[in-house]
Structures are given as structure tokens and as C-alpha cells.
Short mmCIF file of C-alpha atoms in Angstrom, two decimals:
data_model
loop_
_atom_site.label_atom_id
_atom_site.label_comp_id
_atom_site.label_asym_id
_atom_site.label_seq_id
_atom_site.Cartn_x
_atom_site.Cartn_y
_atom_site.Cartn_z
CA MET A 69 16.40 13.78 -6.65
CA HIS A 70 18.48 13.36 -3.51
CA PRO A 71 20.73 16.24 -2.38
CA ARG A 72 24.31 15.98 -3.56
CA PRO A 73 26.42 14.73 -0.63
CA GLN A 74 29.52 16.51 0.61
CA ASN A 75 32.87 14.88 -0.04
CA SER A 76 33.71 14.73 3.69
CA ARG A 77 32.19 11.52 5.01
CA LYS A 78 29.66 11.84 7.85
CA TRP A 79 28.91 8.69 9.78
CA THR A 80 25.20 8.57 10.61
CA ARG A 81 22.90 6.25 12.53
CA GLN A 82 19.83 4.80 10.86
CA GLU A 83 18.11 3.53 14.04
CA ASP A 84 15.33 6.06 13.61
CA VAL A 85 13.97 4.18 10.58
CA GLU A 86 15.77 0.82 10.49
CA ASP A 87 16.41 -0.51 13.96
CA ALA A 88 17.37 -4.10 14.74
CA GLU A 89 13.74 -5.04 15.26
CA THR A 90 12.91 -3.83 11.75
CA TRP A 91 15.53 -6.06 10.14
CA PHE A 92 14.49 -9.02 12.31
CA ARG A 93 10.84 -8.56 11.30
CA LEU A 94 11.74 -8.33 7.60
CA GLY A 95 13.80 -11.50 7.88
CA GLN A 96 10.89 -13.35 9.50
CA GLU A 97 8.46 -12.13 6.84
CA GLY A 98 10.81 -13.20 4.05
CA LEU A 99 11.23 -16.65 5.53
CA ARG A 100 7.48 -17.10 5.98
CA LYS A 101 6.88 -16.13 2.36
CA ARG A 102 9.41 -18.67 1.10
CA ILE A 103 7.97 -21.45 3.25
CA GLU A 104 4.45 -20.74 1.98
CA GLU A 105 5.48 -20.45 -1.69
CA PRO A 106 3.74 -23.30 -3.60
CA ARG A 107 5.93 -25.57 -5.69
CA ARG A 108 4.07 -25.92 -8.97
CA GLU A 109 4.59 -29.11 -10.95
CA SER A 110 1.75 -28.92 -13.46
CA LYS A 111 2.29 -28.51 -17.18
CA ALA A 112 3.15 -25.00 -18.37
CA LYS A 113 0.69 -24.05 -21.08
CA ASN A 114 2.60 -20.83 -21.84
CA LEU A 115 6.31 -20.00 -21.86
CA ILE A 116 7.78 -16.50 -21.68
CA MET A 117 11.53 -15.95 -21.92
CA PHE A 118 12.85 -12.49 -21.00
CA ILE A 119 16.47 -11.63 -21.82
CA GLY A 120 18.03 -8.40 -20.57
CA ASP A 121 20.94 -8.00 -22.96
CA GLY A 122 24.07 -7.22 -20.96
CA MET A 123 22.11 -7.18 -17.70
CA SER A 124 24.88 -8.08 -15.27
CA VAL A 125 24.33 -8.64 -11.54
CA SER A 126 25.70 -5.14 -10.95
CA THR A 127 23.17 -3.77 -13.45
CA VAL A 128 20.31 -5.39 -11.51
CA THR A 129 21.61 -4.00 -8.22
CA ALA A 130 22.28 -0.48 -9.50
CA SER A 131 18.91 -0.35 -11.30
CA ARG A 132 17.11 -1.38 -8.13
CA ILE A 133 18.72 1.51 -6.22
CA PHE A 134 18.17 3.88 -9.17
CA LYS A 135 14.47 2.99 -9.17
CA GLY A 136 14.11 3.35 -5.40
CA GLN A 137 15.75 6.77 -5.37
CA ARG A 138 13.68 8.09 -8.24
CA GLU A 139 10.51 6.83 -6.59
CA GLY A 140 11.38 8.93 -3.54
CA LEU A 141 12.17 6.13 -1.10
CA LEU A 142 14.07 7.14 1.99
CA PHE A 143 17.39 5.79 0.75
CA GLY A 144 16.83 3.82 -2.46
CA GLU A 145 18.64 0.61 -1.62
CA GLU A 146 15.41 -0.72 -0.15
CA GLY A 147 13.79 -0.52 -3.59
CA GLN A 148 12.60 -3.57 -5.49
CA LEU A 149 12.45 -4.59 -9.11
CA HIS A 150 9.57 -6.80 -10.19
CA MET A 151 12.00 -9.55 -11.18
CA ASP A 152 13.21 -9.48 -7.54
CA THR A 153 9.81 -10.83 -6.49
CA PHE A 154 10.21 -14.08 -8.43
CA PRO A 155 10.52 -16.98 -5.97
CA TYR A 156 13.29 -18.93 -7.69
CA VAL A 157 16.72 -17.61 -8.62
CA GLY A 158 19.72 -19.35 -10.13
CA ALA A 159 22.81 -18.52 -12.14
CA SER A 160 23.82 -19.03 -15.75
CA LYS A 161 27.36 -19.71 -17.03
CA THR A 162 27.58 -17.79 -20.29
CA TYR A 163 30.84 -18.77 -22.02
CA CYS A 164 30.86 -19.79 -25.72
CA SER A 165 32.26 -22.99 -27.18
CA ASP A 166 35.37 -21.04 -28.20
CA TRP A 167 35.33 -17.78 -26.21
CA GLN A 168 35.70 -17.36 -22.46
CA VAL A 169 33.53 -14.23 -22.53
CA ALA A 170 30.31 -14.57 -24.52
CA ASP A 171 28.85 -12.36 -27.19
CA SER A 172 25.10 -12.12 -27.82
CA ALA A 173 25.33 -14.57 -30.71
CA CYS A 174 26.72 -17.69 -29.05
CA SER A 175 24.63 -16.98 -25.95
CA SER A 176 21.49 -16.76 -28.10
CA THR A 177 22.32 -20.19 -29.49
CA ALA A 178 22.63 -21.53 -25.96
CA TYR A 179 19.38 -20.27 -24.43
CA PHE A 180 17.32 -21.00 -27.56
CA THR A 181 18.71 -24.32 -28.83
CA GLY A 182 20.15 -26.00 -25.75
CA THR A 183 23.68 -26.29 -27.12
CA LYS A 184 26.57 -23.88 -26.93
CA GLY A 185 28.02 -22.56 -30.18
CA ASN A 186 30.97 -20.48 -31.31
CA ALA A 187 31.15 -16.73 -30.89
CA MET A 188 29.61 -14.63 -33.69
CA THR A 189 27.54 -17.61 -34.91
CA ILE A 190 23.85 -18.14 -34.21
CA GLY A 191 21.63 -21.22 -34.24
CA VAL A 192 24.38 -23.53 -35.42
CA LYS A 193 26.39 -26.24 -33.70
CA PRO A 194 30.04 -25.82 -32.62
CA SER A 195 31.06 -27.49 -35.89
CA VAL A 196 30.27 -24.19 -37.64
CA VAL A 197 32.99 -21.58 -37.28
CA TYR A 198 32.79 -17.85 -37.99
CA ARG A 199 31.76 -17.09 -41.60
CA ASP A 200 31.63 -20.76 -42.62
CA CYS A 201 28.76 -20.28 -45.05
CA GLU A 202 28.80 -23.81 -46.42
CA SER A 203 28.48 -25.35 -42.97
CA GLN A 204 25.77 -22.86 -42.06
CA MET A 205 23.60 -24.12 -44.91
CA ASN A 206 24.07 -27.79 -43.97
CA PRO A 207 20.98 -28.94 -42.00
CA ASP A 208 23.15 -31.37 -40.03
CA HIS A 209 24.98 -28.39 -38.53
CA GLN A 210 21.86 -26.40 -37.65
CA ALA A 211 20.42 -26.46 -34.12
CA SER A 212 16.65 -26.26 -33.66
CA SER A 213 15.25 -23.76 -31.17
CA ILE A 214 12.64 -23.90 -28.44
CA LEU A 215 10.51 -21.60 -30.58
CA LEU A 216 10.35 -24.33 -33.24
CA TRP A 217 9.60 -26.95 -30.58
CA ALA A 218 6.68 -24.78 -29.46
CA GLN A 219 5.36 -24.41 -33.00
CA ASN A 220 5.57 -28.16 -33.52
CA ALA A 221 3.37 -28.55 -30.43
CA GLY A 222 0.72 -26.24 -31.92
CA MET A 223 1.64 -23.22 -29.80
CA SER A 224 1.63 -19.64 -31.08
CA THR A 225 5.00 -17.84 -31.02
CA GLY A 226 6.30 -14.30 -30.79
CA VAL A 227 9.55 -12.33 -30.79
CA VAL A 228 9.76 -8.86 -29.24
CA THR A 229 12.93 -6.74 -28.95
CA THR A 230 14.17 -3.16 -28.71
CA THR A 231 17.01 -4.00 -31.11
CA THR A 232 16.56 -5.02 -34.74
CA VAL A 233 14.45 -8.16 -35.07
CA THR A 234 17.41 -9.61 -37.01
CA HIS A 235 19.90 -8.82 -34.23
CA ALA A 236 21.95 -11.52 -32.52
CA SER A 237 19.62 -12.21 -29.59
CA PRO A 238 16.22 -12.56 -31.30
CA SER A 239 17.59 -14.33 -34.37
CA GLY A 240 18.59 -17.32 -32.26
CA ALA A 241 14.88 -18.16 -32.24
CA TYR A 242 14.72 -18.80 -35.98
CA ALA A 243 18.03 -18.35 -37.83
CA HIS A 244 21.11 -20.45 -38.61
CA ILE A 245 23.94 -18.05 -39.44
CA ALA A 246 27.76 -18.13 -39.45
CA ASP A 247 28.13 -14.38 -38.91
CA ARG A 248 25.78 -12.40 -36.68
CA ASN A 249 26.34 -9.32 -38.85
CA TRP A 250 24.72 -10.95 -41.90
CA GLU A 251 21.37 -9.24 -41.26
CA ASN A 252 20.97 -8.53 -45.00
CA ASP A 253 22.42 -9.86 -48.25
CA LEU A 254 24.85 -6.97 -48.79
CA LYS A 255 26.57 -7.78 -45.50
CA ILE A 256 27.23 -11.27 -46.82
CA ALA A 257 28.58 -9.88 -50.09
CA GLU A 258 30.89 -7.55 -48.16
CA SER A 259 32.40 -10.66 -46.57
CA GLY A 260 33.32 -11.97 -50.03
CA ILE A 261 30.60 -14.64 -50.00
CA ASP A 262 27.81 -15.22 -52.50
CA PRO A 263 24.52 -14.13 -50.86
CA GLU A 264 22.60 -16.23 -53.39
CA PHE A 265 24.04 -19.32 -51.76
CA CYS A 266 24.14 -18.16 -48.15
CA ASP A 267 20.81 -16.91 -46.78
CA ASP A 268 20.92 -13.75 -44.64
CA ILE A 269 19.06 -13.45 -41.34
CA ALA A 270 16.16 -11.37 -42.66
CA GLU A 271 15.55 -13.85 -45.49
CA GLN A 272 15.52 -16.75 -43.06
CA LEU A 273 12.95 -14.94 -40.91
CA VAL A 274 10.63 -14.34 -43.87
CA PHE A 275 11.10 -17.42 -46.05
CA LYS A 276 12.06 -20.31 -43.78
CA GLN A 277 10.66 -22.15 -40.81
CA PRO A 278 10.32 -21.41 -37.99
CA GLY A 279 10.46 -17.71 -38.94
CA LEU A 280 7.65 -18.15 -41.44
CA GLY A 281 5.32 -19.35 -38.69
CA ILE A 282 6.02 -16.68 -36.04
CA ASN A 283 2.77 -14.90 -35.18
CA VAL A 284 4.20 -11.71 -33.68
CA ILE A 285 7.43 -9.96 -34.72
CA LEU A 286 8.01 -6.58 -33.04
CA GLY A 287 11.17 -4.47 -32.90
CA GLY A 288 13.44 -2.40 -35.11
CA GLY A 289 15.55 -3.01 -38.20
CA ARG A 290 13.29 -1.87 -41.01
CA ILE A 291 16.21 -1.13 -43.38
CA HIS A 292 17.29 -4.79 -43.45
CA TRP A 293 13.92 -5.63 -45.01
CA LEU A 294 14.02 -3.03 -47.83
CA PRO A 295 15.97 -2.60 -51.12
CA ASN A 296 18.77 -0.06 -51.19
CA THR A 297 16.94 1.65 -54.07
CA THR A 298 14.19 2.79 -51.69
CA THR A 299 13.90 4.60 -48.37
CA ASP A 300 11.78 3.77 -45.35
CA ILE A 301 9.14 6.06 -43.84
CA GLU A 302 11.84 7.92 -41.90
CA GLY A 303 13.89 8.57 -45.03
CA MET A 304 16.58 5.97 -44.33
CA PRO A 305 17.78 3.94 -47.34
CA GLY A 306 17.25 0.21 -47.33
CA LYS A 307 20.19 -2.17 -46.99
CA ARG A 308 19.24 -4.95 -49.37
CA GLY A 309 21.06 -5.36 -52.68
CA ASP A 310 18.82 -8.11 -54.06
CA GLY A 311 15.87 -5.78 -54.71
CA LYS A 312 13.60 -7.68 -52.31
CA ASP A 313 10.99 -5.84 -50.27
CA LEU A 314 10.60 -8.34 -47.47
CA ILE A 315 7.82 -6.40 -45.77
CA SER A 316 5.64 -6.73 -48.85
CA THR A 317 6.70 -10.35 -49.18
CA TRP A 318 5.71 -11.09 -45.56
CA LEU A 319 2.27 -9.55 -46.12
CA GLY A 320 1.86 -11.34 -49.46
CA GLN A 321 2.59 -14.71 -47.89
CA LYS A 322 -0.32 -14.17 -45.51
CA TRP A 323 -2.87 -12.70 -47.91
CA ASP A 324 -5.52 -15.10 -46.68
CA GLU A 325 -4.60 -14.61 -43.01
CA ARG A 326 -5.43 -11.80 -40.62
CA ALA A 327 -2.01 -10.16 -40.97
CA VAL A 328 -1.05 -6.56 -40.21
CA HIS A 329 2.16 -4.53 -40.55
CA VAL A 330 2.64 -1.38 -38.42
CA ASN A 331 5.39 1.25 -38.60
CA GLY A 332 5.02 3.21 -35.37
CA ARG A 333 3.67 3.34 -31.84
CA ALA A 334 0.52 5.24 -32.85
CA GLN A 335 -0.34 2.59 -35.44
CA LEU A 336 0.30 -0.21 -32.98
CA LEU A 337 -1.94 1.27 -30.29
CA ALA A 338 -4.70 2.04 -32.83
CA THR A 339 -4.79 -1.49 -34.24
CA ASP A 340 -7.69 -3.73 -33.23
CA LEU A 341 -5.56 -6.70 -32.22
CA SER A 342 -8.64 -8.89 -31.71
CA GLN A 343 -8.77 -9.03 -35.51
CA VAL A 344 -5.06 -9.88 -35.96
CA ASP A 345 -3.38 -13.29 -36.00
CA TYR A 346 -0.05 -12.20 -37.50
CA LEU A 347 1.56 -8.90 -36.53
CA LEU A 348 4.77 -7.40 -37.93
CA GLY A 349 5.96 -4.17 -36.32
CA LEU A 350 9.18 -2.58 -37.56
CA PHE A 351 9.32 0.67 -35.63
CA ALA A 352 12.76 2.05 -36.50
CA PRO A 353 15.41 1.89 -39.25
CA GLU A 354 17.76 0.19 -36.79
CA GLY A 355 17.18 -0.27 -33.04
CA ILE A 356 14.26 1.30 -31.20
CA GLU A 357 15.24 4.51 -29.43
CA TYR A 358 16.29 4.67 -25.79
CA ALA A 359 13.41 4.98 -23.34
CA ASP A 360 13.80 8.75 -22.95
CA LYS A 361 13.45 9.33 -26.71
CA GLN A 362 10.76 6.83 -27.66
CA LEU A 363 7.76 9.16 -27.60
CA GLU A 364 9.33 11.75 -29.89
CA LYS A 365 10.32 9.01 -32.36
CA ASP A 366 6.90 7.29 -32.26
CA ASP A 367 8.53 4.15 -30.89
CA PRO A 368 6.56 1.89 -28.52
CA THR A 369 7.83 0.89 -25.10
CA LEU A 370 8.86 -2.68 -24.45
CA ALA A 371 5.80 -3.10 -22.22
CA GLU A 372 3.48 -1.87 -24.99
CA MET A 373 4.97 -4.35 -27.45
CA THR A 374 4.74 -7.13 -24.88
CA ALA A 375 1.08 -6.31 -24.23
CA ALA A 376 0.30 -6.46 -27.96
CA ALA A 377 2.05 -9.80 -28.31
CA LEU A 378 0.22 -11.29 -25.34
CA GLN A 379 -3.16 -10.16 -26.65
CA ILE A 380 -2.61 -12.05 -29.90
CA LEU A 381 -0.76 -15.11 -28.62
CA SER A 382 -2.99 -15.83 -25.64
CA ARG A 383 -5.95 -16.69 -27.88
CA ASN A 384 -4.36 -20.02 -28.83
CA PRO A 385 -5.88 -22.80 -26.67
CA ASN A 386 -2.62 -24.72 -27.08
CA GLY A 387 -0.66 -21.92 -25.43
CA PHE A 388 2.27 -19.84 -26.63
CA PHE A 389 6.01 -19.18 -26.48
CA LEU A 390 7.08 -15.53 -26.29
CA PHE A 391 10.61 -14.11 -26.34
CA VAL A 392 11.10 -10.55 -25.07
CA GLU A 393 14.48 -8.78 -25.13
CA GLY A 394 15.55 -5.55 -23.46
CA GLY A 395 18.29 -5.09 -26.01
CA ARG A 396 19.40 -1.53 -25.39
CA ILE A 397 20.64 -2.20 -21.85
CA ASP A 398 23.67 -3.67 -23.56
CA GLN A 399 24.08 -0.82 -26.03
CA ALA A 400 24.05 1.79 -23.25
CA HIS A 401 26.70 -0.20 -21.39
CA HIS A 402 28.81 -0.40 -24.55
CA ALA A 403 28.72 3.41 -24.57
CA ASN A 404 29.59 3.68 -20.81
CA ASN A 405 26.23 5.42 -20.32
CA ALA A 406 25.11 4.07 -16.93
CA TYR A 407 22.01 6.27 -16.62
CA ARG A 408 20.45 4.87 -19.81
CA ALA A 409 21.55 1.30 -19.04
CA MET A 410 19.59 1.50 -15.79
CA ALA A 411 16.63 3.30 -17.41
CA GLU A 412 16.46 0.54 -20.03
CA THR A 413 16.59 -2.07 -17.26
CA LEU A 414 13.61 -0.41 -15.57
CA GLN A 415 11.63 -0.44 -18.83
CA PHE A 416 12.57 -4.10 -19.23
CA ASP A 417 11.32 -4.74 -15.69
CA GLU A 418 8.03 -2.97 -16.50
CA ALA A 419 7.50 -5.41 -19.36
CA ILE A 420 8.15 -8.31 -16.99
CA GLN A 421 5.59 -6.95 -14.53
CA LEU A 422 3.01 -6.49 -17.27
CA ALA A 423 3.47 -10.06 -18.50
CA ASP A 424 3.28 -11.40 -14.96
CA ASN A 425 0.09 -9.44 -14.27
CA ARG A 426 -1.59 -10.62 -17.47
CA THR A 427 -0.85 -14.31 -17.07
CA GLU A 428 -1.54 -16.93 -14.39
CA ASP A 429 1.16 -18.51 -12.24
CA THR A 430 -0.66 -21.83 -12.55
CA ASP A 431 -0.13 -22.22 -16.30
CA THR A 432 2.59 -19.75 -17.37
CA LEU A 433 6.32 -20.20 -16.79
CA ILE A 434 8.23 -16.91 -16.92
CA VAL A 435 12.03 -17.04 -17.03
CA VAL A 436 14.13 -13.86 -16.83
CA SER A 437 17.86 -13.86 -17.48
CA SER A 438 20.67 -12.19 -19.39
CA ASP A 439 22.82 -13.27 -22.28
CA HIS A 440 26.07 -12.04 -20.73
CA SER A 441 27.50 -9.63 -18.19
CA HIS A 442 29.22 -6.24 -18.65
CA LEU A 443 32.32 -4.58 -17.19
CA PHE A 444 30.15 -2.36 -15.00
CA THR A 445 31.11 -1.78 -11.37
CA ILE A 446 29.58 -0.41 -8.16
CA ALA A 447 32.40 0.68 -5.86
CA GLY A 448 33.57 3.00 -3.11
CA ASP A 449 32.23 4.04 0.28
CA PRO A 450 29.05 5.99 -0.48
CA LEU A 451 26.61 6.63 2.34
CA ARG A 452 23.15 5.08 2.30
CA GLY A 453 20.95 7.12 0.02
CA ASN A 454 23.84 8.62 -1.95
CA ASP A 455 22.58 9.01 -5.52
CA ILE A 456 23.75 5.88 -7.30
CA LEU A 457 25.01 8.05 -10.18
CA ASP A 458 26.97 10.46 -7.99
CA PHE A 459 30.53 10.64 -6.65
CA SER A 460 31.45 7.94 -4.19
CA GLY A 461 33.63 10.18 -1.99
CA ASN A 462 37.31 11.08 -2.14
CA GLU A 463 38.58 11.42 1.42
CA ASP A 464 40.63 8.20 1.18
CA ASN A 465 41.89 8.64 -2.38
CA GLU A 466 45.63 9.29 -2.47
CA ASP A 467 45.28 11.96 -5.13
CA GLY A 468 42.35 13.66 -3.38
CA MET A 469 40.16 13.53 -6.50
CA PRO A 470 36.69 11.92 -6.63
CA PHE A 471 35.37 8.96 -8.56
CA THR A 472 31.79 7.93 -9.23
CA THR A 473 30.13 4.94 -7.58
CA LEU A 474 29.41 3.52 -11.04
CA ALA A 475 32.26 2.96 -13.48
CA TYR A 476 33.50 0.75 -16.31
CA ILE A 477 36.68 -1.20 -16.85
CA ASN A 478 36.98 -0.09 -20.48
CA GLY A 479 35.16 1.99 -23.08
CA LYS A 480 34.78 5.47 -24.48
CA GLY A 481 34.40 7.05 -21.02
CA TYR A 482 38.20 6.93 -20.61
CA ARG A 483 39.63 10.38 -19.89
CA PRO A 484 43.40 10.80 -19.41
CA ALA A 485 44.90 13.49 -17.22
CA GLU A 486 45.55 16.80 -18.94
CA PRO A 487 48.51 16.94 -19.23
CA PHE A 488 49.36 13.30 -18.55
CA ASN A 489 52.29 12.76 -16.13
CA GLU A 490 54.06 9.44 -16.64
CA THR A 491 55.80 9.74 -13.28
CA THR A 492 52.69 10.12 -11.15
CA CYS A 493 50.28 8.40 -13.57
CA SER A 494 47.80 11.05 -12.50
CA ARG A 495 44.23 10.90 -13.71
CA LYS A 496 41.78 13.49 -14.91
CA ASN A 497 40.00 15.44 -12.19
CA ILE A 498 36.25 14.94 -12.74
CA SER A 499 35.09 16.94 -9.72
CA SER A 500 33.43 19.51 -11.97
CA ASP A 501 31.53 16.84 -13.95
CA ASN A 502 27.79 16.25 -13.55
CA PRO A 503 27.50 12.46 -13.38
CA LEU A 504 23.73 12.74 -12.76
CA ASP A 505 23.16 13.90 -16.34
CA ILE A 506 21.46 11.35 -18.59
CA ASP A 507 24.15 11.75 -21.29
CA TYR A 508 27.08 11.40 -18.90
CA LEU A 509 29.61 8.69 -19.71
CA GLN A 510 31.10 7.09 -16.62
CA VAL A 511 34.88 6.93 -16.47
CA SER A 512 36.59 3.79 -17.75
CA GLN A 513 40.13 2.61 -17.05
CA VAL A 514 41.06 1.56 -20.58
CA PRO A 515 40.19 3.48 -23.76
CA ARG A 516 38.00 1.63 -26.26
CA GLY A 517 35.43 2.74 -28.82
CA SER A 518 32.96 0.33 -27.24
CA ALA A 519 33.06 -1.36 -23.83
CA THR A 520 33.50 -5.12 -23.85
CA HIS A 521 31.34 -7.75 -22.19
CA ALA A 522 32.26 -9.50 -18.96
CA GLY A 523 32.47 -13.21 -18.28
CA GLU A 524 30.95 -13.72 -14.84
CA ASP A 525 27.69 -15.59 -14.35
CA VAL A 526 24.35 -13.85 -14.77
CA LEU A 527 21.14 -14.40 -12.82
CA ILE A 528 18.08 -16.45 -13.74
CA PHE A 529 14.73 -15.48 -12.17
CA ALA A 530 11.80 -17.88 -12.59
CA LYS A 531 8.12 -18.07 -11.69
CA GLY A 532 5.33 -20.52 -12.55
CA PRO A 533 5.18 -24.26 -13.29
CA PHE A 534 8.51 -26.01 -12.65
CA ALA A 535 10.21 -22.69 -11.86
CA HIS A 536 12.18 -24.53 -9.16
CA LEU A 537 14.20 -26.17 -11.95
CA PHE A 538 16.02 -22.87 -12.45
CA THR A 539 17.89 -22.82 -9.14
CA GLY A 540 21.59 -23.60 -8.79
CA VAL A 541 24.40 -22.80 -11.19
CA ASN A 542 23.78 -24.03 -14.73
CA ASP A 543 25.24 -23.74 -18.18
CA GLN A 544 23.21 -21.28 -20.22
CA SER A 545 22.30 -24.09 -22.60
CA TYR A 546 20.32 -25.70 -19.75
CA ILE A 547 17.59 -23.03 -19.92
CA PRO A 548 15.59 -24.25 -22.96
CA HIS A 549 15.76 -27.86 -21.75
CA ALA A 550 14.09 -26.94 -18.45
CA MET A 551 11.51 -24.73 -20.18
CA ALA A 552 10.69 -27.44 -22.69
CA PHE A 553 10.34 -29.99 -19.89
CA ALA A 554 7.86 -27.74 -18.08
CA ALA A 555 5.70 -27.49 -21.21
CA CYS A 556 6.24 -31.07 -22.45
CA ILE A 557 7.55 -29.85 -25.82
CA SER A 558 10.98 -31.41 -25.60
CA PRO A 559 12.09 -32.54 -29.07
CA PHE A 560 13.98 -35.56 -27.78
CA GLU A 561 12.87 -39.05 -28.67
CA ASN A 562 12.48 -40.14 -25.05
CA ASN A 563 10.38 -37.30 -23.70
CA PHE A 564 10.69 -37.96 -19.99
CA CYS A 565 8.46 -35.02 -19.01
CA SER A 566 5.29 -36.85 -20.08
CA SER A 567 5.73 -39.40 -17.32
CA SER A 568 7.07 -36.93 -14.75
CA ASN A 569 4.60 -34.08 -15.17
CA LYS A 570 1.75 -34.49 -12.74
CA ASN A 571 -0.86 -32.67 -14.83
CA ASN A 572 0.41 -32.71 -18.37
CA LYS A 573 -2.92 -32.73 -20.13
#
């Protein structure tokens, strides 16, 4: 860890390690690499979509520095994430049909189905409003996903997440729901709606297409699959009121298939995946633990789950579609816990690197993006190499008190002055805090139990066949159209990719 800097700013010269010739050489090398980058326009046999939930541009930047400093680089800012190495980068506009700032539900609809929807709804058209059960069940109001398009083309499919597998982001692959919170039947009943008429998310995953045909399902959320009269292997009571054990049902549906259910990391790593065609892994009652707690809870890393999925899916000669979500980036941001948000981003990036290393650029399109941004800022005048988690300096602050480089606009990190002075509007002095601690909550300006999302664009990184289609600024709903075009699995009647793709056979 880098030494804690003094509050008095010291201007230093970096010519010893980064002179003008160094920057000129790096610029020339970068240009040469871009010029030599091949533009691939052959059919994508495989599609991998990575979504870093809540991974704002500031999250990418801060995580890059965080990684560089913890790897012992001279300063840290010169660090690099694996997603940074992707040759094509664009931007995604994330707003909902009805909300200016997106939630993970409407954004999931956009990047899976190719149409924007209303906030809190998933896999349904804008004609379906929040908790409109009747419209949800109308097939005319349901939007099909790229996962279904892949299945219709004979491809294997998988969903991997560190949240519950019935959470807002992954459920856009297979569900049509008017309330993202309807992960089980009791949640529907609590809304005053008959769960016998309105199918919950877990039921749709187990009983309906395309959920029924998904080969690999890995993540958390075990309690949404079990009756409330039982407990799971960790002693947590189930959440279902209909008495259904959906885990047993899932296995029973595939009695003549090579299907396996695993509960923990040890079971996953011990399974001979060469003998498995269908894999269900529910590793936690709710979401999988943060990266620093996964080993003690027997939870797999995102990279380990991704590796398992790839081993199974890659056997299909027709190719595969795989969705991988780093879901707890968002949850750490909601808690104003910058350390864990960045640690989760690094684990997400490790999964991206693993997938890139185990596939070929010639036949696999990898797209990395985020569902929405977060109110997470990088500010101040810190010196190069200042620990990204530390104080930014206070010599120019009118009250003489420090602030951290990383902060939030709102959330539970809010700390008023003690006592508060309405005349001076003074703030709490945090100079005795330890912002480098993993549990530290960065200061926010407005008190809230959970930080809100932000509405600015998020990045899209792409590599592989037709990756150049992901440059520019696009609506989020553009993403599945471009991916489907690359693989020639577009569901539209006039499938223009078949005549445009140079090697589509």
C-alpha cells in the first residue's frame, strides 16, 4: 500500500520516469496498434455479454487506479483493466421509457430484447406499466430476448450472476414481469395480486421458454426456489408460499438429461463438467457474497462460474450465448462502499479476461457494458500515486477539513456536523477516519438509506466479429440488435445480416 500523503501539497516532477519522450513513444505505439487491428466481419459463432451492474465511467477509472496501486505500480494511474484492451469502445444511453435515470429492470429489457421498457418492469414492452399483471401475461406485450433468438438458432445458452438468478438483470434473458421484485409467488401476493394468475420470475425460469432451455444457470437466490415450510442448506427459510420446490422440479424435468445441481463452490469445482449438459448452481440464499468473503461462505468467484459455463456451452457446434453479470458492483455503490465496488469490478474484469483467453477472436464476439451509472465521483487535487481511497487534500478547502478523492452524491455515508451549525453549514470533520478500510463508507452529500443510480451514459467495450458496430453513442436497446446481426440470429423477417456477412456459414 502506498504511504499516506501529507495534507500540504508538494509539487513534484515526474521526468525521472515519464519524460516527454516516454509519452510520445506510448502515443506512437498506441496508434500503431490501432492501425494494425484487424476489422473482423465474419459470422460470430459465439456471443458473450458482460454487464457490470452500476459500473459507471468513474467506476472503471477508479478501479483501474485501484488495481494498479495494489499491484505495486509506480503510481497506479498507469494500470490497465482487461476490458481496457478491447479495440472498440462506444457509449450507451440508459434511460427507460418512463424514467430519465434507469433502474436495472428497464435496462435489462433494453440490452436483452432490443426495446426500451418502463422502470421496474422486465422483458415487456412499454405498454406494460408497473404491476400490470394482466398485461404482463399477454403474449402481445412480451418482448423476446437475444437468449431466445440464440436458442432458436440451435445455440446453447447460459446465465451467470453474483446476484440472485431471478434478479432484475439476469431475468431480462427469460422473464416477462411487471414488477422486478416478483421473484417468488409471495411477493406477488403481497402486492394484492393473485400469484396463480401472474407467474413469478422463478416460475418463468423453471417452467417456461426460454428459461426451460437454458443450459447453465449460476448465481444466488436459492430461497426463491424453495417453499417457506423448508430451509436451505444454510438454514435460511424458503420464500415460496405455493409449496413448490423448484430445484427438485428443475432436476425432474431433466431426468433423462445430464443435469446437475450444485450448492457451493467446492461442489462446483469437484463436478466433472464433461459429463454435464445442464448445470444449476444456487450458491447462496440471496446474492453471492462480496469478493472478500466468498471463500469463507463457499461461494465461487465470477471467473470460476464463467469457466464452468464456458466448458459446458462450448461443446455445442452451433455455438453459444452467455450472459455474465458482476451484480454486486451496484450493491456496494448503493451502500457507499467504494472499496468493495472497485474490488467487485476487478473480479468482474477477471471473468472477462478468462472468457477472452478461452475463446477465439475469430469466432467469438464479447461485449462488455453496464446497465446504468452511479452517483460516484472522483474529485480534488490528489498527487499522482495518491491512494485512490485516501484524502484528496485540504489546503484549498475554506473550512480546512479534508475530503476523500472518492465520494457519493447521496446515500448512507452522509455524516452531518456534530453539532450542526445552520449559520456556517459546517460539515463533519473526517480527518480521523480511515478511508482505506474495506468497510469504510465514503461521505455522501444527501442522506439516503441507499444511494441512487445516475443517468449519464455508460461505456461499451467490444472485441471479435463485428465489434466495430459498437462504436459511437447508441441507445442501450441497440446492443442486442448488433450482437444478433454479428451471429445472424436476428428474429426479424428480413434478416439483412445473411446477405451482409462475408462468412456466415
